[in-house]
Coordinates of C-alpha atoms and ligand atoms in Angstrom, one line a residue:
M28 CA 114.7 84.3 86.9
C29 CA 111.0 84.5 86.1
A30 CA 110.1 84.4 82.3
A31 CA 107.3 86.9 82.6
K32 CA 108.3 90.5 82.1
L33 CA 107.8 93.4 84.6
V34 CA 108.1 97.1 84.1
V35 CA 108.3 99.3 87.2
L36 CA 107.7 103.1 86.5
G37 CA 108.5 105.5 89.3
S38 CA 110.7 107.7 91.4
I39 CA 114.4 107.5 92.4
N40 CA 115.6 109.6 95.5
V41 CA 118.5 109.7 97.7
D42 CA 117.4 109.8 101.3
H43 CA 119.1 111.9 103.9
I44 CA 118.0 110.6 107.3
L45 CA 118.7 112.5 110.5
N46 CA 117.7 110.9 113.9
V47 CA 116.9 113.6 116.4
Q48 CA 115.5 113.7 120.0
Q49 CA 112.8 116.2 118.9
F50 CA 111.9 117.8 115.6
P51 CA 113.3 121.4 115.3
Q52 CA 110.8 124.3 115.7
P53 CA 110.9 127.2 113.3
G54 CA 114.2 129.1 113.9
E55 CA 115.7 126.3 116.0
T56 CA 118.8 124.2 115.3
V57 CA 118.8 120.6 116.8
R58 CA 121.7 118.2 117.0
G59 CA 121.3 114.8 115.3
D60 CA 122.1 111.5 117.0
S61 CA 122.8 109.7 113.7
Y62 CA 122.8 110.5 110.1
Q63 CA 122.4 108.1 107.1
V64 CA 122.4 108.5 103.4
A65 CA 120.6 105.8 101.5
F66 CA 119.0 105.1 98.2
G67 CA 115.2 105.4 98.2
G68 CA 112.2 106.7 96.4
K69 CA 109.1 104.4 96.1
G70 CA 109.7 103.4 92.5
A71 CA 113.3 102.4 93.1
N72 CA 112.5 100.6 96.4
Q73 CA 109.8 98.6 94.6
A74 CA 112.1 98.0 91.6
V75 CA 114.8 96.7 94.0
A76 CA 112.3 94.5 95.9
A77 CA 111.2 93.0 92.5
G78 CA 114.8 92.6 91.2
R79 CA 116.1 91.0 94.4
S80 CA 113.1 88.6 94.7
G81 CA 113.7 87.3 91.1
A82 CA 111.6 89.2 88.6
D83 CA 112.7 90.1 85.0
I84 CA 112.4 93.8 85.6
T85 CA 113.0 97.0 83.5
F86 CA 112.8 100.3 85.4
I87 CA 111.5 103.5 83.7
A88 CA 112.8 106.5 85.7
C89 CA 115.0 109.5 85.7
V90 CA 118.1 110.6 87.6
G91 CA 120.1 113.8 87.6
D92 CA 123.5 114.3 85.9
D93 CA 125.1 114.3 89.4
D94 CA 127.4 111.7 90.9
I95 CA 124.4 110.3 92.9
G96 CA 122.5 109.6 89.7
A97 CA 125.4 107.6 88.3
N98 CA 125.9 105.6 91.5
V99 CA 122.2 104.8 91.9
K100 CA 122.2 103.5 88.4
K101 CA 125.2 101.2 89.0
Q102 CA 123.6 100.0 92.2
L103 CA 120.3 99.2 90.5
Q104 CA 122.1 97.1 88.0
Q105 CA 123.6 95.1 90.9
D106 CA 120.1 94.6 92.2
N107 CA 119.2 92.6 89.1
I108 CA 117.4 95.6 87.3
K109 CA 117.6 96.5 83.7
T110 CA 118.5 100.3 83.6
E111 CA 118.4 101.1 79.9
C112 CA 115.1 103.1 80.4
I113 CA 116.5 105.2 83.2
D114 CA 117.3 108.7 81.6
T115 CA 120.0 111.0 82.9
I116 CA 118.6 114.6 82.9
E117 CA 121.2 117.2 82.0
G118 CA 121.5 120.1 84.5
E119 CA 119.0 118.5 87.0
T120 CA 119.7 116.9 90.3
T121 CA 118.6 113.4 91.4
G122 CA 115.5 113.4 93.5
V123 CA 116.1 114.1 97.3
A124 CA 114.2 113.3 100.4
L125 CA 115.3 115.1 103.7
I126 CA 114.0 113.0 106.5
Y127 CA 113.9 113.8 110.3
V128 CA 113.1 110.8 112.5
N129 CA 112.3 111.5 116.2
Q130 CA 112.6 109.3 119.3
Q131 CA 109.0 108.0 118.8
G132 CA 110.0 106.8 115.4
E133 CA 107.8 109.5 113.7
N134 CA 109.2 111.2 110.7
V135 CA 108.7 114.5 108.8
I136 CA 109.9 114.5 105.2
G137 CA 110.7 117.2 102.6
I138 CA 111.1 116.1 99.0
N139 CA 112.6 117.8 96.0
A140 CA 111.4 115.8 92.9
G141 CA 114.4 116.9 90.8
A142 CA 114.9 114.6 87.9
N143 CA 111.7 112.6 88.8
A144 CA 109.6 115.6 87.5
H145 CA 111.2 114.9 84.0
L146 CA 109.4 111.6 83.6
T147 CA 106.9 113.2 81.3
I148 CA 104.4 111.8 78.8
E149 CA 106.8 112.7 76.0
R150 CA 109.6 110.7 77.7
L151 CA 107.3 107.8 78.4
T152 CA 106.4 107.6 74.7
C153 CA 110.0 106.6 73.9
Y154 CA 109.6 103.6 76.2
Q155 CA 106.0 102.6 75.5
Q156 CA 107.1 99.4 73.7
K157 CA 108.5 98.1 77.0
I158 CA 105.1 98.5 78.6
M159 CA 103.4 96.9 75.6
D160 CA 105.7 93.8 75.7
A161 CA 105.5 93.5 79.5
D162 CA 103.2 91.2 81.4
A163 CA 102.7 93.7 84.2
V164 CA 103.5 97.4 85.1
L165 CA 103.9 98.4 88.7
M166 CA 103.5 102.1 89.5
Q167 CA 103.2 104.6 92.5
L168 CA 102.4 108.3 92.7
E169 CA 105.8 110.0 93.0
S170 CA 105.8 110.6 89.2
P171 CA 103.8 113.0 87.2
I172 CA 100.2 111.8 87.3
D173 CA 99.6 112.3 83.6
T174 CA 102.5 109.9 82.9
V175 CA 101.0 107.3 85.3
Q176 CA 97.7 107.7 83.5
L177 CA 99.3 107.2 80.0
A178 CA 101.3 104.2 81.1
A179 CA 98.1 102.6 82.4
E180 CA 96.3 103.4 79.1
I181 CA 99.1 101.8 77.1
A182 CA 99.1 98.8 79.4
Q183 CA 95.4 98.2 79.3
K184 CA 95.4 98.3 75.4
N185 CA 98.1 95.6 75.4
Q186 CA 96.8 93.2 78.0
T187 CA 99.7 94.3 80.4
K188 CA 98.4 94.0 84.0
V189 CA 98.3 97.4 85.9
I190 CA 99.3 97.3 89.6
L191 CA 99.1 100.7 91.3
N192 CA 100.4 101.4 94.8
P193 CA 98.7 104.7 95.3
A194 CA 101.3 106.3 97.5
P195 CA 101.9 108.9 98.7
A196 CA 98.2 109.4 99.7
Q197 CA 96.1 111.5 97.3
S198 CA 92.8 111.4 95.6
L199 CA 92.8 110.1 92.1
P200 CA 90.6 110.6 89.0
D201 CA 88.1 107.7 88.1
S202 CA 89.7 107.7 84.6
L203 CA 92.9 106.3 86.1
L204 CA 91.3 103.9 88.6
A205 CA 89.3 102.3 85.9
L206 CA 92.5 101.2 84.2
V207 CA 93.9 99.5 87.4
D208 CA 93.7 95.7 87.8
I209 CA 95.2 95.5 91.3
I210 CA 95.5 98.3 93.9
T211 CA 97.6 98.2 97.0
P212 CA 96.9 101.2 99.3
N213 CA 97.7 101.3 103.0
E214 CA 94.9 102.3 105.4
T215 CA 95.6 106.1 105.0
E216 CA 95.7 105.9 101.2
A217 CA 92.6 103.8 101.1
E218 CA 90.8 106.5 103.1
H219 CA 92.0 109.2 100.7
L220 CA 90.8 107.3 97.7
T221 CA 87.4 106.4 99.1
G222 CA 86.5 108.7 102.0
I223 CA 86.0 105.7 104.2
A224 CA 88.1 105.2 107.3
V225 CA 89.7 101.8 107.5
N226 CA 89.6 101.2 111.2
D227 CA 88.2 97.7 111.2
N228 CA 87.2 94.8 108.8
Q229 CA 83.9 96.5 107.9
G230 CA 85.7 99.7 107.0
A231 CA 88.2 97.8 104.9
Q232 CA 85.5 95.9 103.0
A233 CA 83.5 99.1 102.4
A234 CA 86.6 101.0 101.1
A235 CA 87.4 97.9 98.9
E236 CA 83.8 97.9 97.5
V237 CA 84.1 101.6 96.5
L238 CA 87.3 100.7 94.6
H239 CA 85.7 97.6 93.0
K240 CA 82.8 99.9 91.8
K241 CA 85.4 102.1 90.1
G242 CA 86.5 99.1 88.0
I243 CA 89.4 97.5 90.0
A244 CA 89.3 93.7 90.2
K245 CA 91.5 93.2 93.2
V246 CA 92.0 95.3 96.3
M247 CA 94.7 94.7 98.8
I248 CA 94.8 97.2 101.7
T249 CA 98.0 96.7 103.7
L250 CA 97.4 97.0 107.4
G251 CA 100.9 97.2 108.9
S252 CA 101.6 94.5 111.4
R253 CA 98.1 93.1 110.9
G254 CA 98.8 92.0 107.3
V255 CA 96.5 92.7 104.3
W256 CA 92.8 93.0 103.6
F257 CA 92.3 91.1 100.4
S258 CA 89.2 91.6 98.3
E259 CA 88.2 90.3 95.0
K260 CA 85.3 91.8 93.1
G261 CA 82.1 89.9 93.8
C262 CA 83.6 88.0 96.9
Q263 CA 83.7 88.8 100.5
G264 CA 87.2 90.1 101.5
K265 CA 89.3 88.8 104.3
I266 CA 92.5 89.4 106.3
I267 CA 95.6 87.6 105.3
P268 CA 97.8 87.9 108.4
C269 CA 101.5 88.7 108.1
F270 CA 104.5 87.2 110.0
R271 CA 105.2 88.1 113.6
V272 CA 108.7 89.6 113.8
K273 CA 110.6 92.0 116.0
A274 CA 110.3 95.2 113.9
V275 CA 113.3 97.5 113.8
D276 CA 111.9 100.1 111.4
T277 CA 109.1 99.8 108.9
I278 CA 110.6 102.2 106.2
A279 CA 109.9 100.6 102.8
A280 CA 107.7 97.8 104.3
G281 CA 105.0 98.6 101.8
D282 CA 107.5 99.0 98.9
T283 CA 109.1 95.6 99.7
F284 CA 105.6 94.1 99.9
N285 CA 104.6 95.5 96.5
G286 CA 107.8 94.5 94.7
A287 CA 107.8 91.0 96.0
Y288 CA 104.1 90.5 95.5
V289 CA 104.3 91.3 91.7
T290 CA 107.3 88.9 91.3
A291 CA 105.2 86.1 92.9
L292 CA 102.2 87.1 90.7
L293 CA 104.3 86.8 87.6
E294 CA 105.5 83.5 88.6
G295 CA 102.0 82.3 88.4
K296 CA 101.4 82.0 92.2
A297 CA 97.7 82.2 93.3
D298 CA 96.7 85.4 95.1
E299 CA 97.0 84.1 98.7
E300 CA 100.3 82.4 98.0
A301 CA 101.7 85.6 96.4
I302 CA 100.5 87.6 99.4
I303 CA 102.3 85.3 101.8
F304 CA 105.5 85.5 99.7
A305 CA 105.3 89.3 99.9
H306 CA 104.6 89.2 103.7
A307 CA 107.8 87.1 104.1
A308 CA 109.8 89.7 102.2
A309 CA 108.2 92.6 104.1
A310 CA 108.8 90.8 107.4
I311 CA 112.5 90.5 106.7
A312 CA 112.7 94.1 105.7
V313 CA 111.1 95.4 108.9
T314 CA 113.7 93.6 111.0
R315 CA 116.4 95.7 109.3
S316 CA 116.9 99.5 109.2
G317 CA 116.7 101.8 106.1
A318 CA 115.0 101.5 102.8
Q319 CA 116.9 99.7 100.1
P320 CA 119.5 98.2 102.5
S321 CA 116.6 96.4 104.2
V322 CA 115.1 94.7 101.1
P323 CA 115.8 90.9 101.0
W324 CA 117.1 88.7 98.3
R325 CA 115.2 85.6 96.9
N326 CA 117.2 83.1 98.9
E327 CA 116.5 84.9 102.1
I328 CA 112.8 85.0 101.4
D329 CA 112.8 81.2 100.4
Q330 CA 114.7 80.4 103.6
F331 CA 112.2 82.4 105.7
L332 CA 109.3 80.5 104.2
I333 CA 110.8 77.0 105.0
Ligands
ADP7 P1 103.3 101.1 104.2 O1 104.7 101.0 104.5 O2 103.0 101.3 102.7 O3 102.5 102.0 105.1 P2 102.2 98.9 105.8 O4 102.8 99.5 107.0 O5 100.8 98.6 105.7 O6 102.7 99.6 104.4 O7 103.0 97.4 105.6 C1 103.0 96.7 104.4 C2 103.3 95.3 104.7 O8 104.6 95.2 105.4 C3 102.4 94.6 105.6 O9 101.2 94.1 104.9 C4 103.2 93.4 106.2 O10 103.4 92.4 105.2 C5 104.5 94.1 106.4 N1 104.7 94.6 107.8 C6 104.6 96.0 108.1 N2 104.8 96.2 109.4 C7 105.0 94.9 109.9 C8 105.4 94.4 111.2 N3 105.5 95.2 112.3 N4 105.7 93.1 111.3 C9 105.6 92.3 110.2 N5 105.3 92.6 109.0 C10 105.1 94.0 108.8

């Protein structure tokens, strides 16, 4: 296991996935072709990717006082994650995502934040020492935004690197972006943050420049099967291509990329090498179905890279 310490702060959901021919219209009932329940949530997916790829990781999150919450916590421990900062919220349900997937592979998702909404700044204050002692904190946007902001402030004051995966897409205050060291939007999220469409290399570089001007040193825009646009402040950006594989489903591709990237970063790998490590982890994930079930372990990533 890596000696450097990582904190992931974020969401835990249970995903209910129903595959249908077509999405139901208002008032319509449709039959599903297959149904799957799997653990998800961007925070948990990224924590699992970091844990399985070898990071020393503590996860700050909340679950409900239902059976799912207890089961998720047990599963996360088996995924090499320290769970002492996962609070169980009395009288609340664990976060839920209801996901329809149609024949074209498109999805529509409804989310109930449940316990995730209880990850407040007061609760974070109890765990701030973990962030102060860590080498990096990795966050997403499925948690209350003022909690994400406070965690970034604590991190910055204590030389803890802030990595933000700004998903799901939304615009963010400059006060938060100014605290971020590395940001990892996909194309849609980059457009939300900058107002610039990322359709080609020029668009990617222009969006990255906007984010650099807001104070972010490194911008990595994930481009699906094309890889990543990597840009460091003051340098010309470039594409770092990913691996060609036969994709089965790309659920949690970005989450796997983020968790594995931070593991590699904390092991001292240089940017490009860390991105290639993360590409390998994400490539394995897209060849398998589901969110957390698809996330690879370290030996699988090392094997893939030989
Ligand atoms: P998100 O899931 O956040 O939208 P992306 O779709 O941009 O993220 O993908 C994140 C990373 O996952 C990519 O940079 C790449 O490493 C990997 N990836 C995604 N789709 C594929 C694919 N079809 N083949 C191989 N790797 C992929």
